[in-house]
CSV table of C-alpha atoms in Angstrom, one decimal:
chain,number,residue,atom,x,y,z
A,1,MET,CA,10.0,-31.5,36.3
A,2,GLN,CA,6.8,-33.7,35.5
A,3,SER,CA,5.4,-35.0,38.6
A,4,VAL,CA,5.9,-38.8,38.8
A,5,PHE,CA,3.3,-39.7,41.4
A,6,ARG,CA,0.2,-41.9,39.8
A,7,ASN,CA,-3.0,-41.2,40.7
A,8,VAL,CA,-2.3,-37.9,42.5
A,9,ARG,CA,-4.9,-36.4,44.7
A,10,HIS,CA,-5.9,-33.0,43.6
A,11,SER,CA,-3.2,-32.7,40.6
A,12,THR,CA,-2.3,-34.4,37.2
A,13,PHE,CA,0.9,-36.6,36.6
A,14,SER,CA,2.8,-39.0,34.4
A,15,LYS,CA,5.3,-42.7,36.7
A,16,ASN,CA,31.0,-48.5,58.9
A,17,ARG,CA,35.5,-53.9,65.0
A,18,ALA,CA,32.7,-53.6,67.5
A,19,VAL,CA,30.7,-50.6,66.1
A,20,LEU,CA,30.0,-52.4,62.5
A,21,LEU,CA,29.0,-55.7,64.6
A,22,GLU,CA,26.5,-54.2,66.9
A,23,ALA,CA,25.0,-51.9,63.9
A,24,ALA,CA,24.7,-55.3,62.1
A,25,LEU,CA,23.0,-57.1,65.2
A,26,ILE,CA,20.8,-55.1,66.3
A,27,PRO,CA,17.7,-54.7,64.4
A,28,SER,CA,17.7,-58.7,64.1
A,29,SER,CA,18.1,-59.4,68.0
A,30,THR,CA,16.4,-56.7,69.5
A,31,SER,CA,13.5,-56.7,67.0
A,32,THR,CA,12.6,-60.4,68.2
A,33,ILE,CA,10.2,-59.0,70.5
A,34,ASN,CA,8.2,-58.1,67.8
A,35,ARG,CA,8.0,-61.4,65.8
A,36,ASN,CA,4.8,-62.9,67.7
A,37,PHE,CA,2.9,-60.3,68.7
A,38,SER,CA,-0.4,-61.3,67.7
A,39,ALA,CA,-0.3,-64.9,69.1
A,40,GLN,CA,-0.4,-62.9,72.3
A,41,GLY,CA,-3.7,-61.6,71.5
A,42,THR,CA,-2.3,-57.8,70.8
A,43,GLU,CA,-2.7,-55.9,67.8
A,44,PRO,CA,0.1,-53.2,67.9
A,45,GLU,CA,-0.8,-49.8,66.6
A,46,TYR,CA,0.9,-47.1,64.8
A,47,ASP,CA,0.2,-43.5,63.4
A,48,ILE,CA,2.7,-44.5,60.4
A,49,VAL,CA,4.2,-48.2,58.9
A,50,ILE,CA,6.5,-48.8,56.3
A,51,VAL,CA,6.2,-51.9,54.5
A,52,GLY,CA,9.9,-53.2,53.4
A,53,GLY,CA,13.1,-53.2,55.3
A,54,GLY,CA,15.4,-52.9,52.1
A,55,ILE,CA,17.5,-49.7,51.9
A,56,VAL,CA,14.7,-47.6,50.4
A,57,GLY,CA,12.4,-48.5,53.1
A,58,MET,CA,15.0,-48.0,55.9
A,59,ALA,CA,15.9,-44.6,54.5
A,60,THR,CA,12.3,-43.3,54.3
A,61,ALA,CA,11.4,-44.9,57.8
A,62,ARG,CA,14.6,-43.2,59.2
A,63,GLU,CA,13.8,-39.7,57.7
A,64,MET,CA,10.0,-40.0,58.8
A,65,ILE,CA,10.7,-40.8,62.6
A,66,MET,CA,13.5,-37.8,62.4
A,67,ARG,CA,10.7,-35.3,61.5
A,68,TYR,CA,8.1,-36.8,63.4
A,69,PRO,CA,9.4,-37.7,66.7
A,70,ASN,CA,6.1,-38.0,68.8
A,71,MET,CA,4.8,-40.1,66.2
A,72,LYS,CA,4.6,-44.1,66.4
A,73,PHE,CA,6.4,-45.9,63.6
A,74,ALA,CA,7.1,-49.3,62.5
A,75,VAL,CA,8.9,-51.4,59.5
A,76,LEU,CA,7.3,-54.5,58.4
A,77,GLU,CA,9.8,-56.8,57.1
A,78,LYS,CA,8.9,-60.1,55.3
A,79,GLU,CA,12.6,-61.8,55.6
A,80,ASN,CA,14.0,-62.6,59.0
A,81,ARG,CA,16.7,-59.8,59.3
A,82,LEU,CA,17.5,-56.5,57.8
A,83,ALA,CA,20.7,-58.0,56.9
A,84,LYS,CA,23.5,-60.5,58.3
A,85,VAL,CA,27.4,-61.0,59.1
A,86,ASN,CA,29.0,-62.5,56.0
A,87,LYS,CA,32.6,-62.2,56.8
A,88,TYR,CA,34.6,-60.2,58.9
A,89,PHE,CA,38.1,-59.3,58.2
A,90,THR,CA,41.1,-56.5,58.6
A,91,ASN,CA,42.5,-55.0,55.5
A,92,ASP,CA,45.2,-52.0,55.7
A,93,SER,CA,44.7,-51.9,59.2
A,94,ARG,CA,40.8,-51.1,58.8
A,95,SER,CA,38.2,-53.5,60.3
A,96,PHE,CA,35.4,-54.4,58.1
A,97,CYS,CA,32.3,-56.1,58.6
A,98,LEU,CA,30.8,-57.3,55.2
A,99,ILE,CA,26.9,-57.4,55.3
A,100,SER,CA,24.4,-58.8,53.2
A,101,ALA,CA,20.8,-57.3,53.0
A,102,ALA,CA,18.0,-60.0,52.1
A,103,HIS,CA,17.3,-59.0,48.5
A,104,GLN,CA,18.1,-56.3,46.2
A,105,SER,CA,19.9,-53.8,49.2
A,106,GLY,CA,22.5,-56.6,49.7
A,107,HIS,CA,22.9,-58.1,46.2
A,108,ASN,CA,23.8,-55.7,44.3
A,109,SER,CA,27.2,-54.0,42.8
A,110,GLY,CA,28.4,-51.6,45.7
A,111,VAL,CA,28.5,-48.5,43.6
A,112,VAL,CA,27.7,-45.3,44.8
A,113,HIS,CA,26.7,-43.7,41.3
A,114,GLY,CA,27.4,-40.1,40.2
A,115,GLY,CA,24.2,-39.7,38.1
A,116,ILE,CA,25.6,-39.7,34.3
A,117,TYR,CA,23.5,-42.2,32.6
A,118,TYR,CA,19.9,-40.5,33.4
A,119,LYS,CA,17.8,-38.2,31.6
A,120,PRO,CA,18.1,-34.5,32.3
A,121,GLY,CA,15.3,-33.4,34.3
A,122,SER,CA,13.9,-37.1,35.7
A,123,LEU,CA,13.9,-38.2,39.1
A,124,LYS,CA,16.7,-40.3,38.9
A,125,ALA,CA,19.0,-37.6,37.9
A,126,LYS,CA,18.0,-35.3,40.6
A,127,LEU,CA,17.8,-37.8,43.2
A,128,CYS,CA,21.0,-39.5,42.3
A,129,VAL,CA,23.2,-36.4,42.4
A,130,GLU,CA,21.3,-35.3,45.6
A,131,GLY,CA,21.7,-38.7,47.3
A,132,LEU,CA,25.5,-38.9,46.0
A,133,ASN,CA,26.2,-35.8,48.2
A,134,LEU,CA,23.7,-37.1,51.2
A,135,SER,CA,25.3,-40.4,51.2
A,136,TYR,CA,28.8,-39.6,51.4
A,137,LYS,CA,28.0,-37.0,54.2
A,138,TYR,CA,26.2,-40.1,56.2
A,139,PHE,CA,29.2,-42.4,55.7
A,140,ASP,CA,31.5,-39.8,57.3
A,141,GLU,CA,29.3,-39.1,60.0
A,142,LYS,CA,28.7,-42.5,61.0
A,143,GLN,CA,32.4,-43.7,60.0
A,144,ILE,CA,31.0,-46.2,57.6
A,145,PRO,CA,33.9,-47.4,55.1
A,146,TYR,CA,33.8,-46.5,51.8
A,147,LYS,CA,36.1,-45.8,48.9
A,148,LYS,CA,36.0,-42.7,46.3
A,149,CYS,CA,37.8,-45.1,43.5
A,150,GLY,CA,35.9,-43.2,40.5
A,151,LYS,CA,34.3,-44.4,36.9
A,152,LEU,CA,35.3,-44.5,33.7
A,153,ILE,CA,32.7,-44.7,31.1
A,154,VAL,CA,35.4,-45.9,28.3
A,155,ALA,CA,34.6,-45.9,24.3
A,156,VAL,CA,37.0,-48.6,22.6
A,157,GLU,CA,35.4,-48.1,18.9
A,158,GLU,CA,34.8,-45.2,16.9
A,159,GLN,CA,31.3,-45.9,16.6
A,160,GLU,CA,31.0,-45.4,20.5
A,161,LEU,CA,32.2,-41.8,20.7
A,162,PRO,CA,28.7,-39.7,19.7
A,163,ARG,CA,27.0,-41.6,22.4
A,164,LEU,CA,30.0,-41.3,25.0
A,165,GLU,CA,29.5,-37.6,24.0
A,166,ASP,CA,25.8,-37.5,24.4
A,167,LEU,CA,26.6,-38.9,28.3
A,168,TYR,CA,29.2,-36.4,29.3
A,169,ASN,CA,26.7,-33.7,27.8
A,170,ARG,CA,23.9,-35.5,30.2
A,171,GLY,CA,26.4,-35.6,33.2
A,172,VAL,CA,26.9,-32.0,32.9
A,173,LYS,CA,23.1,-31.3,32.9
A,174,ASN,CA,22.5,-33.3,35.9
A,175,GLY,CA,25.3,-31.5,37.8
A,176,VAL,CA,27.6,-34.5,38.2
A,177,PRO,CA,30.4,-33.2,40.2
A,178,ASP,CA,33.9,-32.7,38.4
A,179,ILE,CA,33.0,-34.8,35.4
A,180,GLN,CA,35.7,-34.7,32.5
A,181,MET,CA,35.7,-36.3,28.8
A,182,ILE,CA,39.6,-37.7,28.6
A,183,ASP,CA,41.6,-39.0,25.9
A,184,GLY,CA,43.2,-42.5,25.9
A,185,ALA,CA,46.4,-41.0,27.6
A,186,LYS,CA,44.4,-40.0,30.6
A,187,ILE,CA,42.7,-43.4,31.0
A,188,LYS,CA,46.0,-44.8,31.3
A,189,GLU,CA,46.7,-42.6,34.0
A,190,ILE,CA,43.7,-43.6,35.9
A,191,GLU,CA,43.9,-47.0,34.9
A,192,PRO,CA,46.9,-48.4,33.6
A,193,TYR,CA,45.5,-51.7,32.1
A,194,CYS,CA,42.3,-50.2,30.4
A,195,ARG,CA,42.5,-49.2,26.9
A,196,GLY,CA,40.1,-47.0,25.0
A,197,LEU,CA,40.0,-44.1,22.8
A,198,LYS,CA,38.1,-41.8,25.0
A,199,ALA,CA,36.2,-41.9,28.2
A,200,VAL,CA,33.9,-39.9,30.5
A,201,TRP,CA,36.0,-39.6,33.8
A,202,SER,CA,33.5,-39.3,37.1
A,203,PRO,CA,36.0,-38.8,40.0
A,204,HIS,CA,33.3,-38.8,42.9
A,205,THR,CA,31.8,-42.0,41.8
A,206,GLY,CA,32.4,-44.7,44.9
A,207,ILE,CA,31.9,-48.4,46.3
A,208,VAL,CA,30.3,-49.1,49.9
A,209,ASP,CA,28.4,-51.8,51.2
A,210,TRP,CA,24.9,-51.0,50.9
A,211,GLY,CA,23.8,-53.6,53.0
A,212,LEU,CA,25.9,-52.3,56.1
A,213,VAL,CA,24.5,-49.0,55.1
A,214,THR,CA,20.8,-50.7,55.3
A,215,GLN,CA,21.7,-51.6,58.6
A,216,TYR,CA,23.2,-48.4,59.8
A,217,TYR,CA,19.7,-46.9,58.7
A,218,GLY,CA,17.9,-49.3,60.9
A,219,LYS,CA,20.1,-48.6,64.0
A,220,ASP,CA,19.2,-45.0,63.8
A,221,PHE,CA,15.6,-45.9,63.4
A,222,LYS,CA,15.3,-48.1,66.0
A,223,ALA,CA,17.5,-45.6,68.5
A,224,LEU,CA,14.5,-43.4,68.0
A,225,GLY,CA,12.0,-45.6,69.1
A,226,GLY,CA,11.2,-47.3,65.9
A,227,ASP,CA,10.0,-50.8,65.9
A,228,ILE,CA,10.9,-53.5,63.2
A,229,HIS,CA,8.9,-56.3,62.7
A,230,LEU,CA,10.6,-59.3,61.2
A,231,ASN,CA,9.1,-62.5,59.6
A,232,PHE,CA,5.9,-60.1,58.6
A,233,GLU,CA,5.0,-60.7,54.6
A,234,VAL,CA,2.1,-58.3,54.0
A,235,LYS,CA,-0.9,-60.0,52.6
A,236,ASP,CA,-3.8,-57.6,52.9
A,237,PHE,CA,-4.7,-54.0,53.7
A,238,LYS,CA,-8.2,-53.4,55.2
A,239,VAL,CA,-9.9,-50.6,56.4
A,240,ALA,CA,-9.8,-50.0,60.1
A,241,GLU,CA,-12.1,-48.5,62.6
A,242,GLU,CA,-11.0,-45.5,64.5
A,243,SER,CA,-7.6,-46.1,65.7
A,244,LYS,CA,-6.5,-45.8,69.5
A,245,VAL,CA,-3.4,-44.2,68.8
A,246,LYS,CA,-2.9,-40.4,69.8
A,247,SER,CA,-4.7,-38.4,67.4
A,248,ILE,CA,-1.9,-36.5,65.8
A,249,THR,CA,-3.1,-36.6,62.2
A,250,SER,CA,-6.4,-35.7,60.6
A,251,ASN,CA,-7.5,-39.6,59.8
A,252,THR,CA,-10.0,-40.8,61.8
A,253,LYS,CA,-9.8,-44.3,59.9
A,254,GLY,CA,-6.8,-45.9,59.6
A,255,VAL,CA,-5.4,-49.5,58.0
A,256,GLN,CA,-5.3,-53.1,59.4
A,257,ILE,CA,-2.0,-54.9,57.6
A,258,THR,CA,-2.1,-58.3,57.8
A,259,SER,CA,0.9,-60.8,57.3
A,260,SER,CA,0.5,-64.4,55.6
A,261,ASN,CA,1.0,-66.0,59.3
A,262,GLY,CA,-2.1,-64.4,60.6
A,263,GLN,CA,-0.2,-61.4,62.3
A,264,SER,CA,-1.6,-57.8,62.0
A,265,VAL,CA,-0.8,-54.1,62.9
A,266,ARG,CA,-2.8,-51.1,62.9
A,267,CYS,CA,-1.8,-47.9,61.4
A,268,ARG,CA,-2.9,-44.3,59.9
A,269,TYR,CA,-0.8,-44.6,57.2
A,270,VAL,CA,1.0,-46.7,55.1
A,271,LEU,CA,4.4,-46.0,52.7
A,272,THR,CA,5.5,-49.4,50.8
A,273,CYS,CA,8.9,-49.8,49.6
A,274,GLY,CA,8.5,-53.4,48.7
A,275,GLY,CA,11.1,-53.8,45.9
A,276,LEU,CA,10.6,-56.8,44.0
A,277,GLN,CA,7.2,-57.3,45.4
A,278,SER,CA,6.2,-53.5,44.9
A,279,ASP,CA,3.5,-54.3,42.2
A,280,ARG,CA,1.9,-57.1,44.4
A,281,LEU,CA,1.7,-54.5,47.2
A,282,ALA,CA,0.1,-51.8,45.1
A,283,GLU,CA,-2.4,-54.1,43.8
A,284,LEU,CA,-3.5,-54.9,47.6
A,285,SER,CA,-4.4,-51.5,47.8
A,286,GLY,CA,-6.6,-51.4,44.3
A,287,CYS,CA,-3.7,-50.1,42.0
A,288,SER,CA,-3.1,-51.6,38.6
A,289,ARG,CA,-0.3,-54.1,38.6
A,290,GLU,CA,1.1,-51.7,35.9
A,291,PRO,CA,3.9,-51.2,35.7
A,292,ARG,CA,4.7,-54.8,36.3
A,293,ILE,CA,7.8,-56.2,38.4
A,294,VAL,CA,9.7,-58.8,36.3
A,295,PRO,CA,12.7,-60.1,37.9
A,296,PHE,CA,15.9,-60.3,35.9
A,297,ARG,CA,18.8,-61.9,37.4
A,298,GLY,CA,22.2,-60.5,37.0
A,299,GLU,CA,25.4,-63.1,37.5
A,300,TYR,CA,28.7,-61.8,38.1
A,301,LEU,CA,32.1,-63.4,37.6
A,302,LEU,CA,35.0,-63.0,39.8
A,303,LEU,CA,38.4,-61.7,38.9
A,304,ASN,CA,41.4,-63.8,40.0
A,305,PRO,CA,42.9,-62.2,43.0
A,306,LYS,CA,46.5,-62.4,41.7
A,307,LYS,CA,44.9,-60.2,39.0
A,308,THR,CA,42.7,-57.4,40.8
A,309,HIS,CA,45.6,-55.1,40.7
A,310,LEU,CA,44.5,-54.8,36.8
A,311,VAL,CA,41.6,-52.7,38.3
A,312,LYS,CA,41.5,-49.7,40.2
A,313,GLY,CA,38.2,-48.4,40.0
A,314,ASN,CA,35.0,-48.7,38.2
A,315,ILE,CA,35.2,-49.3,34.7
A,316,TYR,CA,32.1,-49.2,32.5
A,317,PRO,CA,30.9,-50.1,28.8
A,318,VAL,CA,29.0,-47.0,26.7
A,319,PRO,CA,25.8,-48.3,26.6
A,320,ASP,CA,24.3,-49.8,23.2
A,321,PRO,CA,21.1,-48.4,22.6
A,322,ARG,CA,20.1,-51.6,20.8
A,323,PHE,CA,20.0,-53.8,24.4
A,324,PRO,CA,18.0,-53.6,27.3
A,325,PHE,CA,20.7,-53.5,29.8
A,326,LEU,CA,24.0,-51.8,30.2
A,327,GLY,CA,26.4,-55.0,29.4
A,328,VAL,CA,29.9,-56.3,31.4
A,329,HIS,CA,31.6,-53.8,33.2
A,330,PHE,CA,34.6,-53.8,36.4
A,331,THR,CA,33.4,-53.3,39.8
A,332,PRO,CA,35.8,-53.2,42.8
A,333,ARG,CA,34.4,-54.5,46.1
A,334,MET,CA,35.2,-53.1,49.8
A,335,ASP,CA,36.8,-56.5,50.4
A,336,GLY,CA,39.3,-56.0,47.8
A,337,SER,CA,37.7,-58.8,45.2
A,338,VAL,CA,36.6,-57.3,41.5
A,339,TRP,CA,33.4,-58.0,40.2
A,340,LEU,CA,32.8,-58.6,36.6
A,341,GLY,CA,29.7,-58.2,34.6
A,342,PRO,CA,26.6,-58.7,34.7
A,343,ASN,CA,24.7,-60.6,32.5
A,344,ALA,CA,20.7,-60.5,32.5
A,345,VAL,CA,18.3,-63.5,32.7
A,346,LEU,CA,14.8,-63.8,33.3
A,347,ALA,CA,14.7,-65.2,36.9
A,348,LEU,CA,12.7,-68.1,37.6
A,349,LYS,CA,11.4,-66.7,41.0
A,350,ARG,CA,11.0,-62.9,42.4
A,351,GLU,CA,14.0,-63.7,44.6
A,352,GLY,CA,15.7,-66.5,42.4
A,353,TYR,CA,19.6,-66.0,42.2
A,354,SER,CA,20.2,-69.2,40.4
A,355,TRP,CA,18.7,-71.5,37.8
A,356,GLY,CA,17.8,-73.9,40.5
A,357,ASP,CA,15.3,-71.0,42.3
A,358,ILE,CA,12.2,-71.5,40.8
A,359,ASN,CA,8.5,-70.6,41.8
A,360,LEU,CA,6.1,-71.4,39.0
A,361,GLY,CA,3.7,-69.1,40.2
A,362,ASP,CA,6.4,-65.9,39.8
A,363,LEU,CA,7.6,-67.9,36.6
A,364,PHE,CA,4.0,-67.8,35.1
A,365,ASP,CA,3.3,-64.3,36.5
A,366,SER,CA,6.1,-63.1,34.1
A,367,LEU,CA,5.6,-65.4,31.1
A,368,ARG,CA,2.0,-64.4,30.8
A,369,TYR,CA,2.4,-60.7,31.1
A,370,ARG,CA,2.3,-59.0,27.9
A,371,GLY,CA,4.8,-56.4,28.4
A,372,PHE,CA,7.3,-59.4,29.1
A,373,GLN,CA,6.1,-61.4,25.8
A,374,LYS,CA,6.8,-58.2,24.1
A,375,LEU,CA,10.4,-57.3,25.3
A,376,ALA,CA,11.5,-60.8,24.9
A,377,MET,CA,10.2,-60.7,20.9
A,378,LYS,CA,11.9,-57.4,20.5
A,379,HIS,CA,15.2,-59.0,22.4
A,380,VAL,CA,15.3,-62.4,21.2
A,381,ALA,CA,19.0,-62.6,20.0
A,382,PHE,CA,20.2,-60.4,23.1
A,383,GLY,CA,18.1,-62.7,25.6
A,384,ILE,CA,19.8,-65.9,23.9
A,385,GLN,CA,23.0,-64.8,24.3
A,386,GLU,CA,22.7,-63.9,27.8
A,387,ILE,CA,21.3,-67.5,28.6
A,388,VAL,CA,24.3,-69.1,26.7
A,389,ARG,CA,26.8,-66.7,28.6
A,390,SER,CA,25.1,-67.9,31.8
A,391,ALA,CA,25.9,-71.5,30.7
A,392,PHE,CA,29.4,-70.6,29.3
A,393,ILE,CA,31.2,-68.0,31.2
A,394,SER,CA,34.2,-67.9,29.2
A,395,LEU,CA,32.0,-66.0,26.1
A,396,SER,CA,32.1,-63.1,28.5
A,397,LEU,CA,36.1,-62.9,28.1
A,398,LYS,CA,35.7,-61.0,24.4
A,399,GLU,CA,33.7,-58.3,25.8
A,400,LEU,CA,36.0,-57.9,29.0
A,401,GLN,CA,39.4,-57.8,26.8
A,402,LYS,CA,38.1,-55.1,24.7
A,403,TYR,CA,38.8,-52.9,28.2
A,404,ILE,CA,41.7,-54.9,29.7
A,405,PRO,CA,43.2,-57.3,27.6
A,406,GLU,CA,45.8,-58.8,30.4
A,407,VAL,CA,42.4,-60.6,31.4
A,408,GLN,CA,42.6,-64.3,30.4
A,409,SER,CA,39.9,-67.1,30.6
A,410,SER,CA,41.7,-68.5,33.6
A,411,ASP,CA,41.4,-65.4,35.7
A,412,ILE,CA,37.3,-65.8,35.6
A,413,THR,CA,35.1,-67.8,38.0
A,414,ARG,CA,31.7,-67.8,38.8
A,415,GLY,CA,30.4,-65.2,41.2
A,416,PRO,CA,27.4,-64.0,43.0
A,417,ALA,CA,24.2,-62.8,41.6
A,418,GLY,CA,21.5,-60.3,42.5
A,419,VAL,CA,17.8,-59.7,41.2
A,420,ARG,CA,16.9,-56.4,39.4
A,421,ALA,CA,13.2,-55.6,40.0
A,422,GLN,CA,12.6,-54.2,36.8
A,423,ALA,CA,9.3,-52.4,36.0
A,424,LEU,CA,7.8,-52.9,32.5
A,425,ASP,CA,5.2,-51.2,31.0
A,426,ALA,CA,2.3,-53.0,28.8
A,427,ASP,CA,4.3,-52.2,25.8
A,428,GLY,CA,7.3,-54.2,26.6
A,429,SER,CA,9.3,-50.6,27.5
A,430,LEU,CA,11.6,-50.8,30.5
A,431,VAL,CA,10.1,-48.0,33.0
A,432,GLU,CA,13.2,-45.9,33.3
A,433,ASP,CA,12.9,-43.4,35.8
A,434,PHE,CA,11.6,-43.7,39.5
A,435,VAL,CA,7.6,-44.5,39.8
A,436,PHE,CA,5.3,-43.8,42.9
A,437,ASP,CA,1.8,-44.7,43.1
A,438,TYR,CA,-1.6,-43.8,45.5
A,439,GLY,CA,-3.6,-46.7,46.3
A,440,MET,CA,-7.5,-46.6,45.3
A,441,GLY,CA,-10.5,-45.8,47.2
A,442,GLU,CA,-10.6,-45.6,51.0
A,443,ILE,CA,-7.9,-47.7,51.5
A,444,GLY,CA,-5.8,-45.5,48.7
A,445,ARG,CA,-6.3,-42.3,50.7
A,446,ASN,CA,-3.9,-43.7,53.5
A,447,VAL,CA,-1.2,-45.2,51.3
A,448,ILE,CA,1.7,-44.4,49.1
A,449,HIS,CA,3.5,-46.6,47.4
A,450,CYS,CA,7.3,-46.7,46.3
A,451,ARG,CA,7.1,-49.1,42.9
A,452,ASN,CA,10.3,-48.3,40.8
A,453,THR,CA,13.3,-47.5,42.5
A,454,PRO,CA,16.0,-49.8,40.8
A,455,SER,CA,19.7,-48.7,40.2
A,456,PRO,CA,20.7,-45.9,41.4
A,457,GLY,CA,18.0,-46.4,44.4
A,458,ALA,CA,20.6,-47.2,46.8
A,459,THR,CA,22.5,-44.2,46.0
A,460,SER,CA,19.3,-42.1,45.8
A,461,SER,CA,18.2,-43.5,49.1
A,462,LEU,CA,18.3,-40.6,51.5
A,463,ALA,CA,17.2,-38.4,48.8
A,464,ILE,CA,14.0,-40.5,48.0
A,465,ALA,CA,13.5,-40.6,51.4
A,466,LYS,CA,13.4,-37.0,51.8
A,467,MET,CA,11.0,-37.0,48.8
A,468,ILE,CA,8.6,-39.2,50.1
A,469,ALA,CA,8.4,-37.8,53.5
A,470,ASP,CA,7.4,-34.6,51.8
A,471,LYS,CA,4.9,-35.9,49.9
A,472,ALA,CA,3.5,-37.8,53.1
A,473,GLU,CA,3.4,-34.4,54.9
A,474,LYS,CA,1.5,-32.9,52.4
A,475,ASP,CA,-0.7,-35.7,51.5
A,476,PHE,CA,-1.6,-37.0,55.0
A,477,LEU,CA,-1.7,-33.4,56.3
A,478,LEU,CA,1.0,-34.8,59.0
A,479,LYS,CA,1.8,-32.3,61.7
């Protein structure tokens, strides 16, 4: 496998009733002591700081503090929470607490992916399959509710069959557990209301609340002595003089990290996992903005609760290579609802979850980028279609009925939305694999950036954390 660390030093490369509530509330309540430290004239010092309290950042922080219990660690998160309690309910004698993480970690489909779609040998393929196994093990250890409901990737037209065969072969090469190619009769056994010619069946694909999982990672991190600083939006990295932190690394100088409201911390090393802000964080340490993050909003529809019996597990389409995104699919949720979609439209703000969420700076940043301009020109018809579908949700009905004809227009209503941090190259190509990067110059020696970890980033989070920790150990000479 080729390295995906850019600017690599010395090498070449290319890019789960009380327990739940406790888990949900601990980080945001106990970390309030860390919110106004600079105003008190103090500047906390750490060995390693992780920027970004999403699922990849918290997984990485947890992995690092488990490996190096004698070091001092902190997570900096620009929002006022890692996650919040949205709703509490009881279903089948089990209690659930629904969590919404601030951005991508809480605004996603909630699928535990199997690793089928990704190019064999890619980091996405390797880390997704590894992350699948690590995730289920972690859910069981922590008693986090999940459902292993499986996934069907269904071909409904003859022209899709060769692409379906290719997906099956990819899954086999990637080591997706127990993957099968099945016929129409078997599809009906698994999903009685779904029609299709053939399908790839992944029985170990599942669903979980990834926002809740993020909270458990945060609980682990704090239990091991880590600090979480909320409301800390990183605006600058500077070289700091020799740190007062006990010298347990080889680094004699460090990094001062300053927030938008004047708070600051010092540390020896930095790991950034900034999601929708990842390119901007990288630029602060001298990296190129490319690959640039362009935010695409995915708007889901909700299936009428009286019709959720139509869907037992995940039902996905065969990807069409003419289009940049996957297309509509059926996704059951832990609360019993079923999400349909999503579409894909340009978000008018990095964290813009509706057409009314607008930030002119973010919008112009996207529109001026030549990579987005080339992508938009290449897929003009697709883009217009997605915008129209956003305005008139009934237009999605035809696509949905290809798989489950019983779905009617009266059965679908507007649902939630998420924003995908899509990395784009200057030529307009979607960056398909995970990308990691180093800073440049004197600051750069102390910083590793996680720049592109879209889906299956949540499924892969524990595996990504292990990989980043391995790289940090080697490059930072940790001991």
